[in-house]
Coordinates of N, CA and C in Angstrom, one line a residue:
M13 N -42.6 69.3 -77.1 CA -42.0 68.1 -77.8 C -43.0 67.0 -77.8
E14 N -43.2 66.3 -78.9 CA -44.1 65.3 -79.0 C -43.4 63.9 -79.1
L15 N -43.9 63.0 -78.4 CA -43.3 61.6 -78.4 C -43.7 60.9 -79.6
V16 N -42.8 60.1 -80.2 CA -43.1 59.3 -81.4 C -43.0 57.9 -81.0
S17 N -44.0 57.1 -81.5 CA -44.0 55.7 -81.2 C -42.8 55.0 -81.9
G18 N -42.4 53.9 -81.3 CA -41.3 53.1 -81.9 C -41.6 52.5 -83.2
W19 N -42.9 52.2 -83.4 CA -43.3 51.6 -84.7 C -43.2 52.7 -85.8
D20 N -43.5 53.9 -85.5 CA -43.4 55.0 -86.5 C -41.9 55.2 -86.9
I21 N -41.0 55.1 -85.9 CA -39.6 55.2 -86.2 C -39.1 54.1 -87.1
I22 N -39.5 52.9 -86.8 CA -39.2 51.7 -87.6 C -39.8 51.8 -89.0
N23 N -41.0 52.3 -89.1 CA -41.6 52.5 -90.4 C -40.9 53.5 -91.3
V24 N -40.5 54.6 -90.7 CA -39.7 55.6 -91.5 C -38.4 55.1 -91.9
A25 N -37.7 54.4 -90.9 CA -36.4 53.9 -91.2 C -36.5 52.8 -92.3
Q26 N -37.5 52.0 -92.3 CA -37.8 51.0 -93.3 C -38.0 51.6 -94.7
S27 N -38.7 52.7 -94.8 CA -38.9 53.3 -96.1 C -37.7 53.9 -96.7
I28 N -36.7 54.3 -95.8 CA -35.4 54.8 -96.3 C -34.5 53.6 -96.6
A29 N -34.5 52.6 -95.8 CA -33.5 51.5 -95.9 C -33.8 50.5 -97.1
L30 N -35.1 50.3 -97.4 CA -35.4 49.3 -98.4 C -35.1 49.8 -99.8
P31 N -34.8 49.0 -100.7 CA -34.6 49.4 -102.1 C -35.9 50.0 -102.7
S32 N -35.7 51.0 -103.6 CA -36.8 51.7 -104.1 C -37.8 50.9 -104.9
Y33 N -37.3 49.8 -105.5 CA -38.3 48.9 -106.3 C -39.2 48.2 -105.3
L34 N -38.8 47.9 -104.1 CA -39.7 47.3 -103.2 C -40.7 48.3 -102.6
I35 N -40.3 49.5 -102.4 CA -41.2 50.6 -101.9 C -42.2 50.8 -103.0
R36 N -41.9 50.9 -104.3 CA -42.9 51.1 -105.3 C -43.8 49.9 -105.4
K37 N -43.3 48.7 -105.2 CA -44.2 47.5 -105.2 C -45.2 47.6 -104.0
F38 N -44.7 48.0 -102.8 CA -45.6 48.1 -101.6 C -46.7 49.1 -101.8
R39 N -46.4 50.2 -102.6 CA -47.4 51.3 -102.8 C -48.6 50.8 -103.6
K40 N -48.4 49.7 -104.4 CA -49.5 49.2 -105.2 C -50.4 48.2 -104.5
T41 N -50.1 47.8 -103.3 CA -50.9 46.8 -102.5 C -52.0 47.5 -101.8
Q42 N -52.9 46.7 -101.3 CA -54.0 47.2 -100.5 C -53.6 47.7 -99.1
M43 N -52.4 47.2 -98.7 CA -51.9 47.6 -97.4 C -50.9 48.8 -97.4
S44 N -51.0 49.6 -98.5 CA -50.0 50.7 -98.7 C -50.1 51.8 -97.7
F45 N -51.2 51.9 -97.0 CA -51.4 52.9 -96.0 C -50.5 52.6 -94.8
F46 N -49.9 51.4 -94.6 CA -48.9 51.1 -93.6 C -47.6 51.7 -93.8
Y47 N -47.2 52.0 -95.0 CA -45.9 52.4 -95.4 C -45.7 53.9 -95.5
S48 N -44.6 54.4 -95.1 CA -44.3 55.8 -95.2 C -44.0 56.2 -96.7
D49 N -44.2 57.5 -97.0 CA -43.9 58.0 -98.3 C -42.4 58.3 -98.4
A50 N -41.6 57.4 -99.0 CA -40.2 57.5 -99.0 C -39.7 58.7 -99.7
D51 N -40.3 59.1 -100.8 CA -39.9 60.3 -101.5 C -40.0 61.6 -100.7
L52 N -41.1 61.7 -99.9 CA -41.2 62.8 -99.0 C -40.2 62.8 -97.9
I53 N -39.9 61.6 -97.3 CA -39.0 61.5 -96.3 C -37.6 61.9 -96.7
I54 N -37.2 61.3 -97.9 CA -35.9 61.6 -98.5 C -35.7 63.1 -98.8
Q55 N -36.8 63.7 -99.2 CA -36.7 65.2 -99.5 C -36.5 66.0 -98.3
H56 N -36.9 65.5 -97.1 CA -36.8 66.3 -95.9 C -35.8 65.8 -94.9
T57 N -34.9 65.0 -95.3 CA -33.9 64.5 -94.4 C -32.5 64.7 -95.0
S58 N -31.5 64.8 -94.1 CA -30.1 65.0 -94.6 C -29.5 63.6 -94.9
K59 N -28.3 63.6 -95.5 CA -27.6 62.4 -95.8 C -27.3 61.6 -94.5
F60 N -26.9 62.3 -93.5 CA -26.6 61.7 -92.2 C -27.9 61.0 -91.6
D61 N -29.0 61.6 -91.7 CA -30.3 61.0 -91.3 C -30.6 59.7 -92.0
R62 N -30.3 59.7 -93.3 CA -30.6 58.5 -94.1 C -29.6 57.4 -93.8
I63 N -28.4 57.7 -93.6 CA -27.4 56.7 -93.2 C -27.7 56.1 -91.8
L64 N -28.1 57.0 -90.9 CA -28.5 56.5 -89.6 C -29.7 55.6 -89.6
A65 N -30.7 56.0 -90.4 CA -31.9 55.2 -90.6 C -31.6 53.8 -91.2
R66 N -30.7 53.8 -92.2 CA -30.3 52.5 -92.8 C -29.6 51.6 -91.7
V67 N -28.7 52.2 -91.0 CA -27.9 51.4 -90.0 C -28.9 50.9 -88.9
F68 N -29.8 51.7 -88.5 CA -30.8 51.3 -87.4 C -31.6 50.2 -88.0
Y69 N -32.2 50.4 -89.1 CA -33.2 49.4 -89.6 C -32.5 48.0 -89.9
W70 N -31.4 48.0 -90.5 CA -30.7 46.7 -90.8 C -30.2 46.1 -89.6
T71 N -29.8 46.8 -88.6 CA -29.4 46.2 -87.3 C -30.6 45.6 -86.6
F72 N -31.7 46.3 -86.7 CA -32.9 45.8 -86.1 C -33.4 44.5 -86.8
A73 N -33.4 44.5 -88.1 CA -33.9 43.4 -88.9 C -33.0 42.2 -88.8
I74 N -31.7 42.4 -88.8 CA -30.7 41.3 -88.7 C -30.8 40.7 -87.3
T75 N -30.9 41.5 -86.3 CA -31.1 41.0 -84.9 C -32.3 40.1 -84.8
G76 N -33.4 40.5 -85.3 CA -34.6 39.7 -85.3 C -34.5 38.4 -86.0
I77 N -33.9 38.4 -87.2 CA -33.7 37.2 -87.9 C -32.7 36.2 -87.2
L78 N -31.7 36.8 -86.6 CA -30.7 35.9 -85.9 C -31.4 35.3 -84.6
I79 N -32.2 36.0 -84.0 CA -32.9 35.5 -82.8 C -33.8 34.4 -83.2
L80 N -34.5 34.5 -84.3 CA -35.4 33.4 -84.8 C -34.6 32.2 -85.2
V81 N -33.4 32.4 -85.8 CA -32.6 31.3 -86.2 C -32.1 30.6 -84.9
W82 N -31.7 31.3 -83.9 CA -31.2 30.8 -82.7 C -32.3 30.0 -82.0
L83 N -33.5 30.5 -82.0 CA -34.6 29.8 -81.4 C -34.9 28.5 -82.1
A84 N -34.8 28.5 -83.4 CA -35.1 27.3 -84.2 C -34.0 26.3 -83.9
L85 N -32.7 26.7 -83.8 CA -31.7 25.7 -83.5 C -31.8 25.2 -82.1
M86 N -32.2 26.0 -81.2 CA -32.4 25.5 -79.8 C -33.6 24.5 -79.8
A87 N -34.7 24.8 -80.5 CA -35.8 23.9 -80.5 C -35.6 22.6 -81.1
T88 N -34.7 22.6 -82.2 CA -34.4 21.3 -82.8 C -33.3 20.5 -82.1
G89 N -32.7 21.1 -81.1 CA -31.6 20.4 -80.4 C -30.2 20.5 -81.0
V90 N -30.0 21.3 -82.0 CA -28.7 21.5 -82.6 C -27.8 22.2 -81.6
L91 N -28.3 23.2 -80.9 CA -27.6 23.9 -79.9 C -28.1 23.4 -78.5
E92 N -27.2 23.0 -77.7 CA -27.6 22.6 -76.3 C -26.8 23.4 -75.3

């Protein structure tokens, strides 16, 4: 069994969760080597895997955004 890094898991989940037009746009950038091949991943995963990846990625992303909002509100003194 080989261990997989957490960033690899997030990268794969991101390539499944993001809309296809964004993935195509990312492929044209100079940083495209950072992104997983969504077509290949979708070809080799089941529907359950794709649903699980979407739930995981959006939970991760929304949690990060809400933490940043909370920190900004605490720093400005809105929340005490």
